[in-house]
GROMACS .gro file of C-alpha atoms in nm:
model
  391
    1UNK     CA    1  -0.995   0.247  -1.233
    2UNK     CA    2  -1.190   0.393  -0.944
    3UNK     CA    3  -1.181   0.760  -0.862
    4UNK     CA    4  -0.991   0.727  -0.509
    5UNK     CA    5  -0.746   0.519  -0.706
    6UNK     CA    6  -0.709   0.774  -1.018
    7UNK     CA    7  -0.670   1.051  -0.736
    8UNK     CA    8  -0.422   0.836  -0.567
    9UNK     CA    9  -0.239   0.832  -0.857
   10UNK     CA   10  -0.231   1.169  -1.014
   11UNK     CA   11  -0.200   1.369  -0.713
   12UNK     CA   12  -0.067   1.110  -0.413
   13UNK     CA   13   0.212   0.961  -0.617
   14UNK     CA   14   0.600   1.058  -0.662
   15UNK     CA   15   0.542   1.225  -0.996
   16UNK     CA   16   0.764   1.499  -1.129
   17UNK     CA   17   0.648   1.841  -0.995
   18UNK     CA   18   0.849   2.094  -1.148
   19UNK     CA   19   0.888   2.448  -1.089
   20UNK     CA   20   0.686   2.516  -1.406
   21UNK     CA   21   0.388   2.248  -1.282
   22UNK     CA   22   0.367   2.381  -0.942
   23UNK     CA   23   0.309   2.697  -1.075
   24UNK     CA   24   0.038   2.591  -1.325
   25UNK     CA   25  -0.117   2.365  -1.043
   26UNK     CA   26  -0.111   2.688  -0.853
   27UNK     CA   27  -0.313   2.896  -1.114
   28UNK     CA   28  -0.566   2.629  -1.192
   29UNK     CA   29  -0.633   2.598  -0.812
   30UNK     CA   30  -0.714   2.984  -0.793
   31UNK     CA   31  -0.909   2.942  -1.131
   32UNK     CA   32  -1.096   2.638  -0.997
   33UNK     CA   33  -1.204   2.828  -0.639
   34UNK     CA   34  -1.376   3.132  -0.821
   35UNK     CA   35  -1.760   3.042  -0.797
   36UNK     CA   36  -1.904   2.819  -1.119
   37UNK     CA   37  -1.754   2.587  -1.338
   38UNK     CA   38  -1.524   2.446  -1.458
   39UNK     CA   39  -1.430   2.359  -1.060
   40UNK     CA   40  -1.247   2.003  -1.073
   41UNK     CA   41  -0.868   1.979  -1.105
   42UNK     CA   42  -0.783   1.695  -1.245
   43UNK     CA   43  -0.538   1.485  -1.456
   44UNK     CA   44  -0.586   1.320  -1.789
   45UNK     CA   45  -0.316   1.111  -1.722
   46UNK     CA   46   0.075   1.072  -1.671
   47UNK     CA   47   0.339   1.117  -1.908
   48UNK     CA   48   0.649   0.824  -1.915
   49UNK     CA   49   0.837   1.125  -1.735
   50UNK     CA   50   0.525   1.071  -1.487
   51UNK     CA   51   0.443   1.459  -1.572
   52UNK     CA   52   0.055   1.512  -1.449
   53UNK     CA   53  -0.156   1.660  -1.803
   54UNK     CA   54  -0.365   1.894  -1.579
   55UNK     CA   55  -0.690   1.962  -1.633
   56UNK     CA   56  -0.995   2.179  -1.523
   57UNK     CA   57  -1.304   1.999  -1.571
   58UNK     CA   58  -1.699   2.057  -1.531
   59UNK     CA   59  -1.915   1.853  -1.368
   60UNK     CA   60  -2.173   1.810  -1.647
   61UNK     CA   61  -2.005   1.616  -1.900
   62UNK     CA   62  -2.188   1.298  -1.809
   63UNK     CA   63  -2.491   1.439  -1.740
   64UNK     CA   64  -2.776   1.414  -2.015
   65UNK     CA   65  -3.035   1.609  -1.857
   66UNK     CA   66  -2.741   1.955  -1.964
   67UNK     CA   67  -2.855   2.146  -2.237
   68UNK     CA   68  -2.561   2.390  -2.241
   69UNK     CA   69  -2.317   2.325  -2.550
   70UNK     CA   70  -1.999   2.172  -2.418
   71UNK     CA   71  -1.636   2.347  -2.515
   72UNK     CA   72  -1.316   2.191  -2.470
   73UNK     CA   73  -0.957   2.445  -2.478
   74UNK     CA   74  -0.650   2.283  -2.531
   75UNK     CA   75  -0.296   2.397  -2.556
   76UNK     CA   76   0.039   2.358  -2.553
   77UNK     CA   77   0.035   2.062  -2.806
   78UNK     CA   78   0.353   2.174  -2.855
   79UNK     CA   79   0.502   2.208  -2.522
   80UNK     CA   80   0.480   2.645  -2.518
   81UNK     CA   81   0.379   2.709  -2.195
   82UNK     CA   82   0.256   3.061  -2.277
   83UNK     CA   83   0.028   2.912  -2.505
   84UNK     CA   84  -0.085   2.748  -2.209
   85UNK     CA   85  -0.133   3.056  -1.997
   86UNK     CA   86  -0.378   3.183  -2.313
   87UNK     CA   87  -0.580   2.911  -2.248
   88UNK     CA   88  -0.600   2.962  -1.839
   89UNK     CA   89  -0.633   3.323  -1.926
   90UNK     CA   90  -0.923   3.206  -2.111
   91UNK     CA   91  -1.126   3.041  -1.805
   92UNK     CA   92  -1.067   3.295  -1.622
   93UNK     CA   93  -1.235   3.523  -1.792
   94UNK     CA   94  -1.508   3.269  -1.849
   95UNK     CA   95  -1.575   3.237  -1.500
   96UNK     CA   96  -1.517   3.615  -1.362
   97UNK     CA   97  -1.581   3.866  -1.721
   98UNK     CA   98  -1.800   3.692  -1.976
   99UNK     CA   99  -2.153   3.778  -1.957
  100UNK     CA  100  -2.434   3.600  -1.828
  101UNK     CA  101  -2.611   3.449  -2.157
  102UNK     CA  102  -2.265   3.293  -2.218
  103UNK     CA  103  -2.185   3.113  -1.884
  104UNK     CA  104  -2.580   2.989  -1.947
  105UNK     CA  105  -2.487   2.841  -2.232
  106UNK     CA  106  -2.186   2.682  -2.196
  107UNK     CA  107  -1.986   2.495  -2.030
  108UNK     CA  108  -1.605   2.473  -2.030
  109UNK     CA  109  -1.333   2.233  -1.951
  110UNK     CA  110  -0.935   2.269  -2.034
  111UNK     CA  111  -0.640   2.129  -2.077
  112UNK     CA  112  -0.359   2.378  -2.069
  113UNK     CA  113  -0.031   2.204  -2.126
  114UNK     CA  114  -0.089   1.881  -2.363
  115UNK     CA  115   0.283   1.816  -2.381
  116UNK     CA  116   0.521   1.878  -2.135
  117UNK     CA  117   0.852   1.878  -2.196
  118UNK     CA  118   0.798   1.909  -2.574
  119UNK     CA  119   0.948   1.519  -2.598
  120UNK     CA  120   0.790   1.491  -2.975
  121UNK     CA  121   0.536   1.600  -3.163
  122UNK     CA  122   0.181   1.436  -3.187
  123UNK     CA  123   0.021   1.268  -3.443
  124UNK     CA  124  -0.391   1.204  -3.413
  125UNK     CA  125  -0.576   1.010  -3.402
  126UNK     CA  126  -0.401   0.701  -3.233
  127UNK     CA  127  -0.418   0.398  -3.395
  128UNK     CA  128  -0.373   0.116  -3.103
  129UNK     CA  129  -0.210   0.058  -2.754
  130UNK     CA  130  -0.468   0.270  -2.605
  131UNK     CA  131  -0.412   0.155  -2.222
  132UNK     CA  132  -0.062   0.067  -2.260
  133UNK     CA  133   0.159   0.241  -2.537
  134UNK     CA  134   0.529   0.265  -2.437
  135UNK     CA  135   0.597   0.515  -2.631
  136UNK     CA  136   0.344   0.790  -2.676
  137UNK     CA  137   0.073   0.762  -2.419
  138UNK     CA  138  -0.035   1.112  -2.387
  139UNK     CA  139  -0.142   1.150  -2.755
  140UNK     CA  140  -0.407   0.828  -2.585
  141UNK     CA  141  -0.465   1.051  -2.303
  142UNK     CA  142  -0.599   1.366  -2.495
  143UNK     CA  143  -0.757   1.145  -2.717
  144UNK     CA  144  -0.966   0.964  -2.472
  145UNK     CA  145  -0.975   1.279  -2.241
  146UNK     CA  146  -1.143   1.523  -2.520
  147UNK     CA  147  -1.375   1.255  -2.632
  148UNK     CA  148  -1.548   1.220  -2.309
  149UNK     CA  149  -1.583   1.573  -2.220
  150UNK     CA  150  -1.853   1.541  -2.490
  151UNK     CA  151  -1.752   1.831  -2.681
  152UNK     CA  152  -1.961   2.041  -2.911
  153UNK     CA  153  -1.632   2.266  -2.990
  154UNK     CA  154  -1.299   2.147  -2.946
  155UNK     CA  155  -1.107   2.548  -2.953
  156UNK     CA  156  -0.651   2.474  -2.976
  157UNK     CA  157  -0.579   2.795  -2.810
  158UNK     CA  158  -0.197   2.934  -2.928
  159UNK     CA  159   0.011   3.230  -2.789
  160UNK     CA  160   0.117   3.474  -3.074
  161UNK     CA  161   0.184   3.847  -3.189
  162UNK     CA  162  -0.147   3.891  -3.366
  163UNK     CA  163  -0.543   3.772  -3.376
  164UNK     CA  164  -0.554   3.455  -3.620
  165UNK     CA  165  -0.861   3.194  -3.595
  166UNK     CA  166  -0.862   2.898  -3.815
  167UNK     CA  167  -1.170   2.745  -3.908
  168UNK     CA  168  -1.109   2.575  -4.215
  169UNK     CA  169  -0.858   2.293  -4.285
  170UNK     CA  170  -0.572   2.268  -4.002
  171UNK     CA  171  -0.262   2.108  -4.023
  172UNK     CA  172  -0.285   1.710  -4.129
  173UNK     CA  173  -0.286   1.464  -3.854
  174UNK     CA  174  -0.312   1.733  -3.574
  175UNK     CA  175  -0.582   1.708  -3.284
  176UNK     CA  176  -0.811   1.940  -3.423
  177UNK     CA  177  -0.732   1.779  -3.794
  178UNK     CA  178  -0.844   1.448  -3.650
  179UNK     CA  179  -1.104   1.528  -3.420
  180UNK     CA  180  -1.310   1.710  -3.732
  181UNK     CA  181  -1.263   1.392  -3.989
  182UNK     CA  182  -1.533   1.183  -4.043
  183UNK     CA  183  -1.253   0.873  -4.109
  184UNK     CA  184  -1.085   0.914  -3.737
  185UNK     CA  185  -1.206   0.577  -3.668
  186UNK     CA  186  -1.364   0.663  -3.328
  187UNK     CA  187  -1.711   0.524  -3.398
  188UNK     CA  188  -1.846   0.842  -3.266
  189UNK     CA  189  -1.892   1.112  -3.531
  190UNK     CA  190  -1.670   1.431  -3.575
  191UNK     CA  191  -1.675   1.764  -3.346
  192UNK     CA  192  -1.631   2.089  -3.481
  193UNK     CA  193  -1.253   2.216  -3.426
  194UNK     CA  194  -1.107   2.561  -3.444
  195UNK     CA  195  -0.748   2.689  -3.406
  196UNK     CA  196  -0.750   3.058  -3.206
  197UNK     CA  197  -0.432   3.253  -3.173
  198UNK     CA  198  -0.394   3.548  -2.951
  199UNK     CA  199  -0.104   3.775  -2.821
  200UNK     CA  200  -0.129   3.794  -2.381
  201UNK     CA  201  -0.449   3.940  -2.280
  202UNK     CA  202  -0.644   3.941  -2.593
  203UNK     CA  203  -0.853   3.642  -2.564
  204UNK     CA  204  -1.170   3.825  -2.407
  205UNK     CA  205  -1.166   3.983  -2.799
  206UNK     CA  206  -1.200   3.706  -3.011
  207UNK     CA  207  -1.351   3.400  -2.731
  208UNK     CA  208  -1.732   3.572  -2.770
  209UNK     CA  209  -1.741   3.581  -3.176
  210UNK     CA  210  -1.605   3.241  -3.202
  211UNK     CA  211  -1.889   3.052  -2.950
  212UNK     CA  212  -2.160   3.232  -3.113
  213UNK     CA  213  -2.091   3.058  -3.410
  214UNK     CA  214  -2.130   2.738  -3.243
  215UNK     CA  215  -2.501   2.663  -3.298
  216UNK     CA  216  -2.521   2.267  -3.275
  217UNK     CA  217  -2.499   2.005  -3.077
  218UNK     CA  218  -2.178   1.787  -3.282
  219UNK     CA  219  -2.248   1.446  -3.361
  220UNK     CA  220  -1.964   1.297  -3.099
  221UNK     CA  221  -2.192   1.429  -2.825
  222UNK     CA  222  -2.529   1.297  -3.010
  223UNK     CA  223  -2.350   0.971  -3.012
  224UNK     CA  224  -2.217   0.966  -2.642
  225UNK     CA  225  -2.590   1.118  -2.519
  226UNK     CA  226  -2.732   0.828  -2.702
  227UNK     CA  227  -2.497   0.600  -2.536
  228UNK     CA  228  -2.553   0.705  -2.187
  229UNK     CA  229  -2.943   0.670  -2.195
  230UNK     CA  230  -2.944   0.316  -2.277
  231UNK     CA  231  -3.103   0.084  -2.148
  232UNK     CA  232  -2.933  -0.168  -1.911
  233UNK     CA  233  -3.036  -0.471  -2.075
  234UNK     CA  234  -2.951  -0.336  -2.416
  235UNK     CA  235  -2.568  -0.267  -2.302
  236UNK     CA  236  -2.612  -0.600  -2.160
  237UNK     CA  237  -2.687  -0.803  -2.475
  238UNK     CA  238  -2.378  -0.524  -2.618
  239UNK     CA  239  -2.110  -0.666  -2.436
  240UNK     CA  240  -2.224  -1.032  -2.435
  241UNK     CA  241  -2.246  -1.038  -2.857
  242UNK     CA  242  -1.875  -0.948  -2.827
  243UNK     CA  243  -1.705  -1.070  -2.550
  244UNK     CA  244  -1.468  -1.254  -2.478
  245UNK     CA  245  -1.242  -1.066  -2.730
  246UNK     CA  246  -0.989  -1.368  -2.727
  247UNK     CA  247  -1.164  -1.700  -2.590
  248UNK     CA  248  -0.910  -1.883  -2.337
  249UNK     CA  249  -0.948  -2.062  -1.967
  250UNK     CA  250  -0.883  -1.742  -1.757
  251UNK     CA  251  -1.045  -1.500  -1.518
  252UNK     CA  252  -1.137  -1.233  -1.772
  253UNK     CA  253  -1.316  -1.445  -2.081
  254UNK     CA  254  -1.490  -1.684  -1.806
  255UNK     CA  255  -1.619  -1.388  -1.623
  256UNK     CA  256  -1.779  -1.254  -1.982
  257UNK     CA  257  -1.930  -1.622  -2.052
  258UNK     CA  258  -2.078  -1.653  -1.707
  259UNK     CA  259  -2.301  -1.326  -1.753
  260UNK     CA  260  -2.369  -1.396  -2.069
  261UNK     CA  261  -2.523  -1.724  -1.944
  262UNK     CA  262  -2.737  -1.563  -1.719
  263UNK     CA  263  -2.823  -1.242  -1.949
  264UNK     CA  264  -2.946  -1.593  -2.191
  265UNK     CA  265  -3.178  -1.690  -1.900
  266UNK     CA  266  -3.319  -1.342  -1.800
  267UNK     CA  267  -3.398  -1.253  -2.121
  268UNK     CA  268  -3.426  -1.585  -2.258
  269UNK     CA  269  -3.217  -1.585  -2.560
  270UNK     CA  270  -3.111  -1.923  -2.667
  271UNK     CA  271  -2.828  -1.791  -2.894
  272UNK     CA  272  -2.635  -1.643  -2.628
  273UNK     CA  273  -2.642  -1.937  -2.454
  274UNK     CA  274  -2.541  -2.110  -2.796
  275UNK     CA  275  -2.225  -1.828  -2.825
  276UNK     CA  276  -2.131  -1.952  -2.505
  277UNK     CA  277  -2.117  -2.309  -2.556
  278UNK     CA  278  -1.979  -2.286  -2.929
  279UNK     CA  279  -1.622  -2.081  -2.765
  280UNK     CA  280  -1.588  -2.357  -2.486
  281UNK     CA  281  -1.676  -2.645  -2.651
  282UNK     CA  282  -1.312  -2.724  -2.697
  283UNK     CA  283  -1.254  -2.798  -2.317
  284UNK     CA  284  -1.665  -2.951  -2.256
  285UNK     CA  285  -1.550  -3.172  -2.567
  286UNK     CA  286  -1.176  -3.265  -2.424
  287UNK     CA  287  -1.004  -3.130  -2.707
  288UNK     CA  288  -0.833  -2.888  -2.552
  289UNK     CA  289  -0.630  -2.938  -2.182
  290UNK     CA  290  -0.816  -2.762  -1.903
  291UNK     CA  291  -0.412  -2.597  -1.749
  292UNK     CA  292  -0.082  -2.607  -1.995
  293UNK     CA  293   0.194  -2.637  -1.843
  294UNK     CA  294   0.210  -2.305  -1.638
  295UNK     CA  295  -0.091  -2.319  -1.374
  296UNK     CA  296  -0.199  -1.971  -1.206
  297UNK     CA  297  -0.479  -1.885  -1.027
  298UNK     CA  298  -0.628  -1.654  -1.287
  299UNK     CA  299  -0.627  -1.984  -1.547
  300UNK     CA  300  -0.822  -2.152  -1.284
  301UNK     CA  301  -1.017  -1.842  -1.218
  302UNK     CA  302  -1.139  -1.910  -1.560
  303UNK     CA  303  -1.309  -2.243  -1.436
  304UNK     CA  304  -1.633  -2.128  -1.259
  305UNK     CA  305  -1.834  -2.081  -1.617
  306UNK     CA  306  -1.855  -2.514  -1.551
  307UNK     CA  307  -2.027  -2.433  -1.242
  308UNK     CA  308  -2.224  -2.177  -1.447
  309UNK     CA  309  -2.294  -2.412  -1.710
  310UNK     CA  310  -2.456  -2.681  -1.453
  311UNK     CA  311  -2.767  -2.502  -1.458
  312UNK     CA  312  -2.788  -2.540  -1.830
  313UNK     CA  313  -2.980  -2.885  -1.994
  314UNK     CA  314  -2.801  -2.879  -2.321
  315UNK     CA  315  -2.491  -2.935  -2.143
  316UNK     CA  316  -2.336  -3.248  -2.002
  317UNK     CA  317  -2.316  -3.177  -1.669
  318UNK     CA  318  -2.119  -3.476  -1.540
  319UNK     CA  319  -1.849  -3.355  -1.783
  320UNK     CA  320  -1.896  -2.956  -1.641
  321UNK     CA  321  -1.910  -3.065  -1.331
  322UNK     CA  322  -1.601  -3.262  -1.358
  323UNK     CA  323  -1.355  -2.948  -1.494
  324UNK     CA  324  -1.532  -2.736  -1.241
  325UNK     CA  325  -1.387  -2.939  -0.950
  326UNK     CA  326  -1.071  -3.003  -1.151
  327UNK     CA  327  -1.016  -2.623  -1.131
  328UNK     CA  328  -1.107  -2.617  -0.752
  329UNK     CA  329  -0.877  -2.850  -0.602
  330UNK     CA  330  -0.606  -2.747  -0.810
  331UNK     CA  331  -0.676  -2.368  -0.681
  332UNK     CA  332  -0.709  -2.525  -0.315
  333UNK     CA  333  -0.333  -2.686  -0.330
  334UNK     CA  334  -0.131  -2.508  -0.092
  335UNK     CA  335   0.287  -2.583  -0.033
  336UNK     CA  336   0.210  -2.482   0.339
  337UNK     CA  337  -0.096  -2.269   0.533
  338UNK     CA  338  -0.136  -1.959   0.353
  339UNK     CA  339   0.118  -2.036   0.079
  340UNK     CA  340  -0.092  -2.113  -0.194
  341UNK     CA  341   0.092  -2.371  -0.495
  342UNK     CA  342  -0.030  -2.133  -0.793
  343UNK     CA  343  -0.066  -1.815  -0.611
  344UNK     CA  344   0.136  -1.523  -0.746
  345UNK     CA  345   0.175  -1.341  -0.396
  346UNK     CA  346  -0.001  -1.066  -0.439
  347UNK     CA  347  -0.340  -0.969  -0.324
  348UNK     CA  348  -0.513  -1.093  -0.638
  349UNK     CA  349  -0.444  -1.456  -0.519
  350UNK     CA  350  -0.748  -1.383  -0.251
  351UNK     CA  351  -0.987  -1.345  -0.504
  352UNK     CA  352  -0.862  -1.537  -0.791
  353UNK     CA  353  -0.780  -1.808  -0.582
  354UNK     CA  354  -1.142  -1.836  -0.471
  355UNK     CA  355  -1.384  -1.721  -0.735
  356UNK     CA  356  -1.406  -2.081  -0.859
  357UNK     CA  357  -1.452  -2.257  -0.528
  358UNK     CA  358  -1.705  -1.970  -0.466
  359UNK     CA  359  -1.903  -2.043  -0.725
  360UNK     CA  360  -1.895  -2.373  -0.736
  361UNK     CA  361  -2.044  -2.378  -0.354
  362UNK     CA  362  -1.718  -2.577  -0.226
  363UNK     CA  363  -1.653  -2.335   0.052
  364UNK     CA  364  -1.524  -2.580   0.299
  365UNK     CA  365  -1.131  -2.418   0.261
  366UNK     CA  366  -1.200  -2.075   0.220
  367UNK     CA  367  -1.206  -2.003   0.628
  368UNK     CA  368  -0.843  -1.965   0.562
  369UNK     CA  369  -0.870  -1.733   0.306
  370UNK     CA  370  -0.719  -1.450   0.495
  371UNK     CA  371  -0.370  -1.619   0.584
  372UNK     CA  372  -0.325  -1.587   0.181
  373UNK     CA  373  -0.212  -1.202   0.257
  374UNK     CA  374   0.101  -1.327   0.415
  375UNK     CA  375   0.433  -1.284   0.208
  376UNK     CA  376   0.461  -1.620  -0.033
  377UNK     CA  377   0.758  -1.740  -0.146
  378UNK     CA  378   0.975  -1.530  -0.004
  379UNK     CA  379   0.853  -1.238  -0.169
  380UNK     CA  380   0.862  -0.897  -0.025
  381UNK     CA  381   0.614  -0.817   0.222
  382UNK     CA  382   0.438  -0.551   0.008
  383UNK     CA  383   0.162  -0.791  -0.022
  384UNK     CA  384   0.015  -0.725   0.243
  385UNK     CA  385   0.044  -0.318   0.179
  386UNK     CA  386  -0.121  -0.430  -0.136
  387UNK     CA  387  -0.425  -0.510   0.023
  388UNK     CA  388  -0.491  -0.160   0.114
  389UNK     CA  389  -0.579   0.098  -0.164
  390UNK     CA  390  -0.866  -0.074  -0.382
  391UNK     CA  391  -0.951  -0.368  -0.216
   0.00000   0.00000   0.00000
């Protein structure tokens, strides 16, 4: 998702701004003004309740070329707000008390209330439905959200009547349990996790003493700095060995086939062009139909990697040619001007409707590409209003 559109959505959108929220927006705003970092208020994401998971952020966690050692606070895993007040207290002090040598050394970002609303307890790490869980999303939100702050210390910040810091073992299937296990099944390594409880105003006593133990770099930042010096062909040849996930004539697959054609040509690797030709071979060989019985514009979509494969000897280009235009004068049908036969009626029919024909240089109908945004079928005329926020 872009960043205008994430902003749209945690901040422009009806979400549910309680009493409690606006006044923890309130204090992260102040905290996010005072000079340094962390400056960026942000969201890690929505609840089902559409509660924002606030966050202060740095602007550093992408950025290789940092040498400071990375800590991420969280609180109010369990829904106590005052815990979540420790951990605001702490950033504060971060960016007004703590010495020099410290803010030179590290950076911060936070996440003070992890579960609003206290719906039901967490269990880490996730196992699946990472982009669309209907039942627990946030425990995918933190989960995704602390892994890509790079962390080199992941600190659970707690509001109680005395000091307490937990190093050791933590409670099983928590964040901070999870985080530290070599078995979470991230792919990433393990970050160093520690559990810091402090009564109101006491976290300027223990916050020092626990970052100077923090010596190293953690493996789950090695792993992401590794990652995001890469070379672009390298990711390239990454994503082409394994996608499509699930082979099939649509938009998504055909769009991973097509580059992977042409990655096979720049680099001139014959077995990615093989890959390619060994997952559609059962539509270049007529063994499977090119539409079922439901036709939509994002199956057809999934027709340009004929036009693609045209360019390609060790491919029977009558036959590729032949699906190609099979998929772009079914796409081209229209009921009436502007009312497309497989268009949904929203503003994806303007470019899934026309990626084939696009490709496959038949651009003779696409003048009256535009009169696609009016309302089809008698559907509401938000498709037009559709148009507007990421196109």
């Amino acid at each position: 998702m872009c960043g205008l559109c994430s902003y749209w959505l945690l901040f422009c959108t009806d979400v549910n701004v309680t009493a409690q929220d606006a006044e923890l927006v309130a204090a992260m705003t102040d905290i996010a003004t005072l000079t340094g970092e962390p400056s960026v208020l942000s969201a890690a994401g929505l609840t089902n309740e559409m509660d924002r998971l606030l966050t202060l952020e740095n602007t550093s966690a992408v950025s290789p070329a940092d040498t400071r050692r990375r800590v991420v606070l969280v609180a109010g895993l369990d829904g106590d707000r005052a815990s979540g007040d420790v951990a605001l207290e702490a950033v504060r002090w971060f960016k007004t008390v703590a010495d020099a040598k410290i803010r030179s050394e590290w950076s911060v970002s936070v996440l003070p209330l992890a579960n609003p609303g206290t719906r039901q307890a967490f269990s880490f790490p996730p196992e699946d439905g990472f982009y669309n869980d209907p039942v627990v999303p946030e425990i995918r939100y933190l989960w995704r959200w602390v892994t890509y702050q790079a962390p080199d210390v992941v600190i659970e910040l707690r509001s109680g009547t005395e000091i307490d810091v937990v190093t050791g073992a933590k409670a099983h299937r928590s964040l901070m349990d999870a985080l530290s296990d070599p078995d979470n099944g991230n792919g990433l390594g393990i970050v160093q996790t520690i559990v810091v409880t402090v009564p109101d105003g006491a976290i300027s006593q223990v916050l020092p003493s626990v970052l100077s133990g923090v010596v190293e770099r953690s493996p789950l930042r090695e792993q992401l700095q590794r990652r995001l010096v890469r070379e672009p062909l390298a990711i390239a040849r990454l994503l082409a060995e394994r996608y499509p996930g699930t082979p099939g004539m649509a938009y998504i697959p055909s769009v991973a086939w097509v580059h992977t054609l042409r990655l096979a040509t720049l680099v001139r690797d014959p077995a990615l062009m093989e890959k390619v030709l060994r997952e559609v071979d059962p539509w270049l060989s007529g063994d499977q139909q090119l539409v079922g019985e439901r036709i939509s514009f994002a199956g057809l979509a999934g027709t340009m990697v004929f036009s693609e494969l045209q360019n390609f000897y060790q491919v029977d280009v009558t036959r590729a040619r032949s699906l190609a235009d099979q998929g772009v004068s079914l796409a081209a049908q229209e009921e009436a001007p502007g009312q497309p036969v497989y268009g949904s009626g929203w503003s994806d029919d303007i470019f899934l409707g026309t990626v084939a024909s696009a490709l496959a240089g038949d651009t003779g109908w696409l003048g009256g590409v535009g009169s696609i945004g009016r309302p089809v079928r008698g559907t509401a005329p938000a498709v037009e209003w559709s148009l507007a926020p990421c196109s």
